[in-house]
Amino acid sequence: MRTKVLLVALFAAVCCTQMAAQPFAKETFPEGSYSPVTNVNRNGYPRVLKDGSVMFRVNAPEAQKVQIDLCGTKYDMTRDERGTWRVTTRPQVPGFHYYFLLIDGVSVADPASQSFYGCSRWSSAIEIKEDGCADFEVQDVPRGEVRTVYYYSKVDEAYRPLMIYTPAGYNESTQQYPVVYIQHGGGEDHRGWMEQGRTAQIMDNLIAAGKAVPMIVVSANSNVQARSGGFGGGYSWQGMQNFRNELIDNVIPFIEKNYRVKADRKYRAMCGLSMGGGQSFYIGLRSPQVFANVGVFSTGMFGGIQGASNFDLEKEVPGMLSDVQGFNKNLDVFFITCGEQDPRISHTRNIVKKMQDAGIQVRFAAYPGDHEWQPWRKSLHQFAQYLFK
């Protein structure tokens, strides 16, 4: 009975917030503010101000306490006599940020926002504009397609989804294309790169400008568990085995059977962010017969996260330091990135310096931002321009 009462109360509180997705009559917004593209109602809230701070407004007359949880900071909202709650946050860095409503202590998605799968749940999000990032937007250029297809996984013993970007002209042409296998981070899935990461917009604009060759991009769900048991999860070579088997034995054969691709290591790349960066490091670098191009974005395995310390390059990738010439010969592109405000940045810089001092041919870039999508979009944007040339 107690559980039932709690559920009814939560349902009532959340329903009250649904008015937040509706337009507010005769609303006057601050000059220079804008409605982010992540809003459901482009004339409503949240509202981004000129300095990057965000105005939130929520109708929840039955709630006792309402907060906004944005980028790990909780902001207390103030209630007026009509039951409307308001708050303005401090200025936010540009990019894509998950956020939540906290209604009487319960975290829920904001119905005023579109929902995205992140943080291991469906989440609200807000997009803060950044100057100079037109390549992340839809432009008047030939556009490719993103499709969701299903393949059979012998690891999971079930059909599993892939999201696949094919460049403009793919359907009409007979040519073969190189392929990038791109991996999401922890708490996300195959939708992350295509939705939050804006892969199609980035690739369309780069290809149209002649900055990248036409290529296919495949995003798999790496949250896979082997029905037969075995290793799965964790920043270690053993922990990567389930997904390594999934990718090499199931995903790549499916793509090469069903799409016009160049089935050669020189025309395959693997990259990923955070957890996906770790997968790309281990699987990509330890599978030179499969991949000649590897991108590692914001991984925590070098340090900056709990449990990561004293990373031994030679132990984790045999031959990396003891046979530098052979290691370099196996790779056309090796690229590492991290956000400048990411706790992983100093550890990443240190490991890159160790690689470069040893003679490893690795490119490195850092971008403004924390552990978030804007640096990852920039990472893909730069990585794609290096590939298959």
mmCIF file of C-alpha atoms in Angstrom:
data_model
loop_
_atom_site.group_PDB
_atom_site.id
_atom_site.type_symbol
_atom_site.label_atom_id
_atom_site.label_comp_id
_atom_site.label_asym_id
_atom_site.label_seq_id
_atom_site.Cartn_x
_atom_site.Cartn_y
_atom_site.Cartn_z
ATOM 1 C CA MET A 1 0.000 0.000 0.000
ATOM 2 C CA ARG A 2 2.841 2.325 0.869
ATOM 3 C CA THR A 3 4.499 1.682 -2.517
ATOM 4 C CA LYS A 4 1.230 2.415 -4.280
ATOM 5 C CA VAL A 5 0.875 5.772 -2.499
ATOM 6 C CA LEU A 6 4.438 6.744 -3.439
ATOM 7 C CA LEU A 7 3.869 5.858 -7.084
ATOM 8 C CA VAL A 8 0.619 7.838 -7.212
ATOM 9 C CA ALA A 9 2.329 10.845 -5.651
ATOM 10 C CA LEU A 10 5.202 10.682 -8.105
ATOM 11 C CA PHE A 11 2.798 10.324 -11.050
ATOM 12 C CA ALA A 12 0.883 13.386 -9.894
ATOM 13 C CA ALA A 13 4.039 15.431 -9.488
ATOM 14 C CA VAL A 14 5.394 14.475 -12.903
ATOM 15 C CA CYS A 15 2.065 15.120 -14.596
ATOM 16 C CA CYS A 16 2.124 18.610 -13.147
ATOM 17 C CA THR A 17 5.385 19.285 -14.925
ATOM 18 C CA GLN A 18 3.939 18.387 -18.316
ATOM 19 C CA MET A 19 2.588 21.909 -18.579
ATOM 20 C CA ALA A 20 6.226 22.948 -18.896
ATOM 21 C CA ALA A 21 6.234 21.572 -22.426
ATOM 22 C CA GLN A 22 3.363 23.866 -23.411
ATOM 23 C CA PRO A 23 3.771 27.454 -24.646
ATOM 24 C CA PHE A 24 3.366 30.156 -22.000
ATOM 25 C CA ALA A 25 0.862 32.820 -22.960
ATOM 26 C CA LYS A 26 2.265 36.275 -23.715
ATOM 27 C CA GLU A 27 5.689 35.267 -22.497
ATOM 28 C CA THR A 28 8.420 37.871 -22.838
ATOM 29 C CA PHE A 29 11.938 36.472 -23.009
ATOM 30 C CA PRO A 30 15.161 38.330 -22.216
ATOM 31 C CA GLU A 31 16.794 40.003 -25.191
ATOM 32 C CA GLY A 32 19.368 37.793 -26.876
ATOM 33 C CA SER A 33 18.092 34.583 -25.297
ATOM 34 C CA TYR A 34 17.170 31.561 -27.368
ATOM 35 C CA SER A 35 15.326 28.266 -27.193
ATOM 36 C CA PRO A 36 17.763 25.346 -27.666
ATOM 37 C CA VAL A 37 17.143 22.785 -30.402
ATOM 38 C CA THR A 38 16.710 20.140 -27.688
ATOM 39 C CA ASN A 39 13.444 21.735 -26.526
ATOM 40 C CA VAL A 40 10.117 20.138 -27.385
ATOM 41 C CA ASN A 41 8.500 23.568 -27.695
ATOM 42 C CA ARG A 42 10.759 26.023 -29.504
ATOM 43 C CA ASN A 43 8.868 28.945 -27.906
ATOM 44 C CA GLY A 44 9.127 27.716 -24.348
ATOM 45 C CA TYR A 45 11.604 26.713 -21.672
ATOM 46 C CA PRO A 46 14.429 26.025 -20.937
ATOM 47 C CA ARG A 47 15.843 29.307 -22.234
ATOM 48 C CA VAL A 48 19.539 30.038 -22.810
ATOM 49 C CA LEU A 49 20.667 33.581 -22.004
ATOM 50 C CA LYS A 50 23.428 35.570 -23.711
ATOM 51 C CA ASP A 51 26.010 34.612 -21.086
ATOM 52 C CA GLY A 52 25.232 30.888 -21.406
ATOM 53 C CA SER A 53 23.197 30.665 -18.216
ATOM 54 C CA VAL A 54 19.886 28.823 -18.481
ATOM 55 C CA MET A 55 16.407 29.828 -17.324
ATOM 56 C CA PHE A 56 14.171 26.936 -16.310
ATOM 57 C CA ARG A 57 10.449 27.186 -15.609
ATOM 58 C CA VAL A 58 8.307 24.270 -14.417
ATOM 59 C CA ASN A 59 4.619 24.121 -13.472
ATOM 60 C CA ALA A 60 4.246 21.739 -10.516
ATOM 61 C CA PRO A 61 1.717 23.225 -8.068
ATOM 62 C CA GLU A 62 1.503 20.048 -5.960
ATOM 63 C CA ALA A 63 5.253 19.656 -5.481
ATOM 64 C CA GLN A 64 6.957 20.659 -2.238
ATOM 65 C CA LYS A 65 10.474 21.013 -3.631
ATOM 66 C CA VAL A 66 11.773 21.188 -7.209
ATOM 67 C CA GLN A 67 15.387 21.296 -8.343
ATOM 68 C CA ILE A 68 17.273 21.214 -11.631
ATOM 69 C CA ASP A 69 20.220 18.807 -11.754
ATOM 70 C CA LEU A 70 22.458 20.103 -14.556
ATOM 71 C CA CYS A 71 26.016 18.862 -15.114
ATOM 72 C CA GLY A 72 26.149 17.500 -11.565
ATOM 73 C CA THR A 73 25.046 20.756 -9.906
ATOM 74 C CA LYS A 74 21.641 20.951 -8.221
ATOM 75 C CA TYR A 75 19.815 24.287 -8.417
ATOM 76 C CA ASP A 76 16.908 24.972 -6.046
ATOM 77 C CA MET A 77 13.889 26.388 -7.852
ATOM 78 C CA THR A 78 11.632 29.083 -6.366
ATOM 79 C CA ARG A 79 7.839 28.656 -6.345
ATOM 80 C CA ASP A 80 5.349 31.478 -6.942
ATOM 81 C CA GLU A 81 1.748 31.659 -5.750
ATOM 82 C CA ARG A 82 0.492 29.819 -8.866
ATOM 83 C CA GLY A 83 2.749 26.814 -8.385
ATOM 84 C CA THR A 84 5.260 27.795 -11.062
ATOM 85 C CA TRP A 85 8.889 27.103 -10.215
ATOM 86 C CA ARG A 86 11.804 29.108 -11.626
ATOM 87 C CA VAL A 87 15.570 29.207 -11.500
ATOM 88 C CA THR A 88 18.443 30.606 -13.551
ATOM 89 C CA THR A 89 21.676 28.614 -13.518
ATOM 90 C CA ARG A 90 25.192 29.924 -13.664
ATOM 91 C CA PRO A 91 26.729 30.202 -17.181
ATOM 92 C CA GLN A 92 27.265 26.838 -18.876
ATOM 93 C CA VAL A 93 30.040 25.802 -21.248
ATOM 94 C CA PRO A 94 28.934 25.238 -24.869
ATOM 95 C CA GLY A 95 27.794 21.786 -25.874
ATOM 96 C CA PHE A 96 25.280 19.076 -25.109
ATOM 97 C CA HIS A 97 24.413 18.548 -21.434
ATOM 98 C CA TYR A 98 22.138 15.992 -19.776
ATOM 99 C CA TYR A 99 19.899 17.299 -17.007
ATOM 100 C CA PHE A 100 17.045 16.151 -14.748
ATOM 101 C CA LEU A 101 14.178 17.497 -12.700
ATOM 102 C CA LEU A 102 14.226 16.570 -9.025
ATOM 103 C CA ILE A 103 10.648 16.652 -7.776
ATOM 104 C CA ASP A 104 10.382 16.054 -4.055
ATOM 105 C CA GLY A 105 13.650 14.168 -4.236
ATOM 106 C CA VAL A 106 12.758 11.955 -7.215
ATOM 107 C CA SER A 107 14.807 12.391 -10.419
ATOM 108 C CA VAL A 108 12.686 12.488 -13.590
ATOM 109 C CA ALA A 109 13.076 13.607 -17.192
ATOM 110 C CA ASP A 110 11.769 17.061 -18.070
ATOM 111 C CA PRO A 111 8.807 16.802 -20.495
ATOM 112 C CA ALA A 112 9.865 20.168 -21.940
ATOM 113 C CA SER A 113 12.999 18.518 -23.346
ATOM 114 C CA GLN A 114 13.539 15.858 -25.944
ATOM 115 C CA SER A 115 14.789 12.636 -24.374
ATOM 116 C CA PHE A 116 18.091 10.901 -25.086
ATOM 117 C CA TYR A 117 19.502 7.642 -23.813
ATOM 118 C CA GLY A 118 22.372 8.645 -21.533
ATOM 119 C CA CYS A 119 23.437 8.145 -17.908
ATOM 120 C CA SER A 120 21.988 4.607 -18.237
ATOM 121 C CA ARG A 121 18.457 5.999 -18.600
ATOM 122 C CA TRP A 122 16.288 8.258 -20.725
ATOM 123 C CA SER A 123 17.464 11.767 -19.949
ATOM 124 C CA SER A 124 16.615 15.363 -20.742
ATOM 125 C CA ALA A 125 19.274 17.452 -22.440
ATOM 126 C CA ILE A 126 20.084 21.012 -23.377
ATOM 127 C CA GLU A 127 22.256 22.200 -26.256
ATOM 128 C CA ILE A 128 24.317 25.348 -25.636
ATOM 129 C CA LYS A 129 25.468 26.901 -28.923
ATOM 130 C CA GLU A 130 29.142 27.340 -29.720
ATOM 131 C CA ASP A 131 30.493 29.663 -32.397
ATOM 132 C CA GLY A 132 32.566 28.028 -35.110
ATOM 133 C CA CYS A 133 30.763 24.681 -34.976
ATOM 134 C CA ALA A 134 28.658 24.933 -38.127
ATOM 135 C CA ASP A 135 29.853 21.480 -39.198
ATOM 136 C CA PHE A 136 27.770 20.028 -36.355
ATOM 137 C CA GLU A 137 24.572 21.457 -37.848
ATOM 138 C CA VAL A 138 22.415 20.452 -40.825
ATOM 139 C CA GLN A 139 23.651 22.422 -43.839
ATOM 140 C CA ASP A 140 22.520 22.822 -47.440
ATOM 141 C CA VAL A 141 24.739 19.999 -48.699
ATOM 142 C CA PRO A 142 24.084 16.509 -50.087
ATOM 143 C CA ARG A 143 23.004 14.422 -47.128
ATOM 144 C CA GLY A 144 23.512 10.788 -46.333
ATOM 145 C CA GLU A 145 21.211 8.477 -44.399
ATOM 146 C CA VAL A 146 21.148 6.942 -40.942
ATOM 147 C CA ARG A 147 19.354 3.639 -40.681
ATOM 148 C CA THR A 148 18.775 1.152 -37.887
ATOM 149 C CA VAL A 149 19.262 -2.486 -38.811
ATOM 150 C CA TYR A 150 19.388 -5.732 -36.836
ATOM 151 C CA TYR A 151 21.968 -8.504 -36.984
ATOM 152 C CA TYR A 152 22.154 -11.802 -35.160
ATOM 153 C CA SER A 153 24.664 -11.956 -32.332
ATOM 154 C CA LYS A 154 26.195 -15.339 -31.606
ATOM 155 C CA VAL A 155 27.611 -13.846 -28.409
ATOM 156 C CA ASP A 156 24.292 -12.622 -26.997
ATOM 157 C CA GLU A 157 22.264 -15.244 -28.919
ATOM 158 C CA ALA A 158 19.771 -12.587 -29.977
ATOM 159 C CA TYR A 159 19.136 -9.976 -32.632
ATOM 160 C CA ARG A 160 20.840 -6.701 -31.779
ATOM 161 C CA PRO A 161 20.653 -3.199 -33.319
ATOM 162 C CA LEU A 162 23.180 -1.235 -35.331
ATOM 163 C CA MET A 163 22.878 2.372 -36.454
ATOM 164 C CA ILE A 164 24.624 2.945 -39.772
ATOM 165 C CA TYR A 165 25.474 6.162 -41.579
ATOM 166 C CA THR A 166 25.848 5.880 -45.351
ATOM 167 C CA PRO A 167 27.118 8.940 -47.255
ATOM 168 C CA ALA A 168 25.197 10.881 -49.879
ATOM 169 C CA GLY A 169 25.086 8.961 -53.147
ATOM 170 C CA TYR A 170 25.529 5.532 -51.556
ATOM 171 C CA ASN A 171 22.184 4.216 -52.814
ATOM 172 C CA GLU A 172 22.861 5.300 -56.404
ATOM 173 C CA SER A 173 26.507 4.318 -56.685
ATOM 174 C CA THR A 174 28.274 0.993 -57.172
ATOM 175 C CA GLN A 175 31.515 1.964 -55.464
ATOM 176 C CA GLN A 176 32.885 0.422 -52.274
ATOM 177 C CA TYR A 177 33.454 2.486 -49.150
ATOM 178 C CA PRO A 178 35.778 2.440 -46.130
ATOM 179 C CA VAL A 179 34.152 1.932 -42.729
ATOM 180 C CA VAL A 180 34.505 3.501 -39.276
ATOM 181 C CA TYR A 181 33.301 1.401 -36.324
ATOM 182 C CA ILE A 182 32.461 3.972 -33.657
ATOM 183 C CA GLN A 183 31.777 3.180 -29.999
ATOM 184 C CA HIS A 184 29.690 4.945 -27.353
ATOM 185 C CA GLY A 185 30.549 5.530 -23.708
ATOM 186 C CA GLY A 186 29.326 3.925 -20.508
ATOM 187 C CA GLY A 187 25.644 4.538 -19.779
ATOM 188 C CA GLU A 188 24.908 5.099 -23.479
ATOM 189 C CA ASP A 189 24.265 2.809 -26.424
ATOM 190 C CA HIS A 190 24.355 2.642 -30.225
ATOM 191 C CA ARG A 191 22.137 5.746 -30.493
ATOM 192 C CA GLY A 192 24.627 8.055 -28.795
ATOM 193 C CA TRP A 193 26.934 8.880 -31.694
ATOM 194 C CA MET A 194 24.119 9.235 -34.216
ATOM 195 C CA GLU A 195 21.860 11.372 -32.009
ATOM 196 C CA GLN A 196 23.867 13.212 -29.353
ATOM 197 C CA GLY A 197 27.100 13.010 -31.360
ATOM 198 C CA ARG A 198 25.645 14.353 -34.641
ATOM 199 C CA THR A 199 27.674 11.927 -36.719
ATOM 200 C CA ALA A 200 25.600 12.374 -39.879
ATOM 201 C CA GLN A 201 25.818 16.174 -39.811
ATOM 202 C CA ILE A 202 29.575 16.069 -39.226
ATOM 203 C CA MET A 203 30.199 13.566 -42.004
ATOM 204 C CA ASP A 204 27.851 15.217 -44.516
ATOM 205 C CA ASN A 205 29.543 18.590 -44.075
ATOM 206 C CA LEU A 206 33.109 17.264 -44.147
ATOM 207 C CA ILE A 207 32.479 15.134 -47.241
ATOM 208 C CA ALA A 208 30.704 17.969 -49.067
ATOM 209 C CA ALA A 209 33.662 20.278 -48.339
ATOM 210 C CA GLY A 210 36.139 17.698 -49.588
ATOM 211 C CA LYS A 211 37.744 17.462 -46.137
ATOM 212 C CA ALA A 212 36.870 13.777 -45.664
ATOM 213 C CA VAL A 213 36.479 10.919 -48.092
ATOM 214 C CA PRO A 214 33.013 9.332 -48.330
ATOM 215 C CA MET A 215 32.804 6.608 -45.701
ATOM 216 C CA ILE A 216 30.313 4.467 -43.822
ATOM 217 C CA VAL A 217 30.041 4.826 -40.031
ATOM 218 C CA VAL A 218 28.722 1.923 -37.932
ATOM 219 C CA SER A 219 27.596 2.385 -34.335
ATOM 220 C CA ALA A 220 27.085 -0.839 -32.366
ATOM 221 C CA ASN A 221 25.685 -1.358 -28.878
ATOM 222 C CA SER A 222 28.694 -2.597 -26.908
ATOM 223 C CA ASN A 223 26.627 -3.403 -23.817
ATOM 224 C CA VAL A 224 26.787 -7.108 -24.613
ATOM 225 C CA GLN A 225 26.895 -10.119 -22.312
ATOM 226 C CA ALA A 226 27.885 -13.563 -23.511
ATOM 227 C CA ARG A 227 25.201 -16.174 -22.808
ATOM 228 C CA SER A 228 27.958 -18.733 -22.417
ATOM 229 C CA GLY A 229 29.703 -16.644 -19.767
ATOM 230 C CA GLY A 230 33.262 -15.384 -20.136
ATOM 231 C CA PHE A 231 34.777 -12.007 -19.533
ATOM 232 C CA GLY A 232 32.782 -8.834 -19.970
ATOM 233 C CA GLY A 233 33.326 -5.254 -18.898
ATOM 234 C CA GLY A 234 36.170 -3.390 -17.283
ATOM 235 C CA TYR A 235 39.281 -1.615 -18.536
ATOM 236 C CA SER A 236 41.383 -4.647 -19.333
ATOM 237 C CA TRP A 237 42.144 -6.863 -22.296
ATOM 238 C CA GLN A 238 40.183 -9.689 -20.682
ATOM 239 C CA GLY A 239 37.284 -7.351 -19.974
ATOM 240 C CA MET A 240 37.073 -6.476 -23.680
ATOM 241 C CA GLN A 241 36.697 -10.038 -24.942
ATOM 242 C CA ASN A 242 32.903 -10.192 -25.182
ATOM 243 C CA PHE A 243 32.709 -7.062 -27.269
ATOM 244 C CA ARG A 244 35.818 -7.938 -29.262
ATOM 245 C CA ASN A 245 34.153 -11.201 -30.277
ATOM 246 C CA GLU A 246 30.912 -9.368 -30.999
ATOM 247 C CA LEU A 247 32.587 -6.780 -33.197
ATOM 248 C CA ILE A 248 35.037 -8.948 -35.112
ATOM 249 C CA ASP A 249 32.984 -12.148 -35.419
ATOM 250 C CA ASN A 250 29.476 -10.696 -35.812
ATOM 251 C CA VAL A 251 29.275 -6.979 -36.602
ATOM 252 C CA ILE A 252 32.051 -6.659 -39.196
ATOM 253 C CA PRO A 253 31.013 -9.807 -41.142
ATOM 254 C CA PHE A 254 27.406 -8.521 -41.186
ATOM 255 C CA ILE A 255 28.491 -5.144 -42.564
ATOM 256 C CA GLU A 256 30.776 -6.678 -45.170
ATOM 257 C CA LYS A 257 28.046 -9.050 -46.335
ATOM 258 C CA ASN A 258 25.286 -6.452 -46.566
ATOM 259 C CA TYR A 259 27.045 -3.205 -47.513
ATOM 260 C CA ARG A 260 29.431 -2.234 -50.284
ATOM 261 C CA VAL A 261 32.581 -1.829 -48.243
ATOM 262 C CA LYS A 262 36.296 -2.271 -48.766
ATOM 263 C CA ALA A 263 36.980 -5.406 -46.770
ATOM 264 C CA ASP A 264 40.585 -4.637 -45.938
ATOM 265 C CA ARG A 265 42.292 -3.473 -42.739
ATOM 266 C CA LYS A 266 43.540 -0.334 -44.495
ATOM 267 C CA TYR A 267 39.938 0.741 -44.966
ATOM 268 C CA ARG A 268 38.699 -0.035 -41.463
ATOM 269 C CA ALA A 269 38.879 2.337 -38.506
ATOM 270 C CA MET A 270 37.788 1.959 -34.890
ATOM 271 C CA CYS A 271 37.198 4.845 -32.521
ATOM 272 C CA GLY A 272 35.177 5.619 -29.436
ATOM 273 C CA LEU A 273 34.633 7.845 -26.431
ATOM 274 C CA SER A 274 35.295 7.083 -22.763
ATOM 275 C CA MET A 275 34.453 3.371 -22.374
ATOM 276 C CA GLY A 276 34.420 3.168 -26.179
ATOM 277 C CA GLY A 277 37.839 4.807 -26.197
ATOM 278 C CA GLY A 278 39.141 2.001 -24.020
ATOM 279 C CA GLN A 279 37.578 -0.560 -26.340
ATOM 280 C CA SER A 280 39.188 1.131 -29.330
ATOM 281 C CA PHE A 281 42.581 1.172 -27.613
ATOM 282 C CA TYR A 282 42.570 -2.510 -26.695
ATOM 283 C CA ILE A 283 40.646 -4.009 -29.604
ATOM 284 C CA GLY A 284 41.927 -1.650 -32.287
ATOM 285 C CA LEU A 285 45.597 -1.714 -31.311
ATOM 286 C CA ARG A 286 45.708 -5.433 -30.519
ATOM 287 C CA SER A 287 43.939 -6.382 -33.756
ATOM 288 C CA PRO A 288 46.235 -4.917 -36.459
ATOM 289 C CA GLN A 289 45.048 -7.603 -38.874
ATOM 290 C CA VAL A 290 41.590 -5.973 -38.630
ATOM 291 C CA PHE A 291 42.187 -2.228 -38.125
ATOM 292 C CA ALA A 292 44.819 0.151 -39.489
ATOM 293 C CA ASN A 293 43.232 3.266 -37.952
ATOM 294 C CA VAL A 294 42.416 3.860 -34.272
ATOM 295 C CA GLY A 295 40.931 6.844 -32.408
ATOM 296 C CA VAL A 296 40.809 7.005 -28.600
ATOM 297 C CA PHE A 297 38.674 9.814 -27.142
ATOM 298 C CA SER A 298 38.596 10.702 -23.419
ATOM 299 C CA THR A 299 39.373 7.260 -22.072
ATOM 300 C CA GLY A 300 39.864 6.948 -18.331
ATOM 301 C CA MET A 301 42.137 3.938 -18.397
ATOM 302 C CA PHE A 302 45.286 6.091 -18.375
ATOM 303 C CA GLY A 303 44.086 7.722 -15.118
ATOM 304 C CA GLY A 304 41.583 10.234 -13.798
ATOM 305 C CA ILE A 305 38.979 7.668 -12.781
ATOM 306 C CA GLN A 306 38.766 5.329 -9.811
ATOM 307 C CA GLY A 307 40.939 2.253 -10.183
ATOM 308 C CA ALA A 308 43.075 3.581 -13.043
ATOM 309 C CA SER A 309 46.781 3.910 -12.243
ATOM 310 C CA ASN A 310 50.253 2.932 -13.439
ATOM 311 C CA PHE A 311 49.157 2.103 -16.972
ATOM 312 C CA ASP A 312 51.780 -0.159 -18.559
ATOM 313 C CA LEU A 313 51.748 0.364 -22.333
ATOM 314 C CA GLU A 314 53.925 -2.638 -23.160
ATOM 315 C CA LYS A 315 51.893 -4.982 -20.947
ATOM 316 C CA GLU A 316 48.547 -3.808 -22.322
ATOM 317 C CA VAL A 317 49.663 -3.768 -25.980
ATOM 318 C CA PRO A 318 52.605 -6.161 -26.381
ATOM 319 C CA GLY A 319 55.194 -4.756 -28.773
ATOM 320 C CA MET A 320 54.036 -1.172 -28.414
ATOM 321 C CA LEU A 321 57.310 -0.096 -26.789
ATOM 322 C CA SER A 322 59.555 -3.076 -27.517
ATOM 323 C CA ASP A 323 58.874 -2.958 -31.282
ATOM 324 C CA VAL A 324 57.984 0.652 -31.984
ATOM 325 C CA GLN A 325 58.841 0.363 -35.669
ATOM 326 C CA GLY A 326 56.541 -2.605 -36.113
ATOM 327 C CA PHE A 327 53.776 -0.906 -34.115
ATOM 328 C CA ASN A 328 53.975 2.243 -36.248
ATOM 329 C CA LYS A 329 54.017 0.206 -39.443
ATOM 330 C CA ASN A 330 50.716 -1.415 -38.517
ATOM 331 C CA LEU A 331 48.891 1.902 -38.150
ATOM 332 C CA ASP A 332 47.989 4.554 -40.696
ATOM 333 C CA VAL A 333 46.290 6.787 -38.102
ATOM 334 C CA PHE A 334 46.581 6.699 -34.301
ATOM 335 C CA PHE A 335 44.754 9.618 -32.672
ATOM 336 C CA ILE A 336 44.106 10.414 -28.983
ATOM 337 C CA THR A 337 41.970 13.276 -27.606
ATOM 338 C CA CYS A 338 40.574 14.588 -24.335
ATOM 339 C CA GLY A 339 38.647 17.581 -23.022
ATOM 340 C CA GLU A 340 40.790 20.267 -21.403
ATOM 341 C CA GLN A 341 38.608 20.335 -18.265
ATOM 342 C CA ASP A 342 38.227 16.545 -18.117
ATOM 343 C CA PRO A 343 39.824 14.951 -14.996
ATOM 344 C CA ARG A 344 41.520 12.560 -17.436
ATOM 345 C CA ILE A 345 43.450 15.282 -19.275
ATOM 346 C CA SER A 346 46.734 15.330 -17.331
ATOM 347 C CA HIS A 347 46.963 11.536 -17.389
ATOM 348 C CA THR A 348 46.221 11.519 -21.106
ATOM 349 C CA ARG A 349 48.874 14.140 -21.825
ATOM 350 C CA ASN A 350 51.406 12.155 -19.792
ATOM 351 C CA ILE A 351 50.758 8.877 -21.599
ATOM 352 C CA VAL A 352 50.849 10.585 -25.008
ATOM 353 C CA LYS A 353 54.211 12.146 -24.125
ATOM 354 C CA LYS A 354 55.495 8.730 -23.069
ATOM 355 C CA MET A 355 54.376 7.315 -26.416
ATOM 356 C CA GLN A 356 55.896 10.143 -28.423
ATOM 357 C CA ASP A 357 59.171 9.987 -26.464
ATOM 358 C CA ALA A 358 59.366 6.304 -27.355
ATOM 359 C CA GLY A 359 58.909 7.121 -31.040
ATOM 360 C CA ILE A 360 55.265 6.100 -31.386
ATOM 361 C CA GLN A 361 53.530 8.030 -34.152
ATOM 362 C CA VAL A 362 50.457 9.262 -32.298
ATOM 363 C CA ARG A 363 48.521 12.457 -32.910
ATOM 364 C CA PHE A 364 46.977 14.263 -29.960
ATOM 365 C CA ALA A 365 44.366 17.011 -29.560
ATOM 366 C CA ALA A 366 42.640 18.627 -26.584
ATOM 367 C CA TYR A 367 39.440 20.648 -26.816
ATOM 368 C CA PRO A 368 37.667 23.004 -24.399
ATOM 369 C CA GLY A 369 35.181 21.084 -22.268
ATOM 370 C CA ASP A 370 34.810 18.344 -19.703
ATOM 371 C CA HIS A 371 33.752 14.721 -20.177
ATOM 372 C CA GLU A 372 30.986 15.632 -22.591
ATOM 373 C CA TRP A 373 29.770 15.531 -26.166
ATOM 374 C CA GLN A 374 31.260 18.741 -27.545
ATOM 375 C CA PRO A 375 34.882 17.504 -27.263
ATOM 376 C CA TRP A 376 33.771 14.130 -28.661
ATOM 377 C CA ARG A 377 32.092 15.716 -31.677
ATOM 378 C CA LYS A 378 35.286 17.667 -32.307
ATOM 379 C CA SER A 379 37.291 14.456 -31.930
ATOM 380 C CA LEU A 380 35.276 12.699 -34.637
ATOM 381 C CA HIS A 381 35.376 15.823 -36.805
ATOM 382 C CA GLN A 382 39.186 15.818 -36.734
ATOM 383 C CA PHE A 383 39.692 12.036 -36.862
ATOM 384 C CA ALA A 384 37.514 11.692 -39.970
ATOM 385 C CA GLN A 385 39.738 14.167 -41.828
ATOM 386 C CA TYR A 386 42.801 11.979 -41.267
ATOM 387 C CA LEU A 387 41.270 8.729 -42.478
ATOM 388 C CA PHE A 388 41.700 6.686 -45.647
ATOM 389 C CA LYS A 389 43.891 9.196 -47.486
#
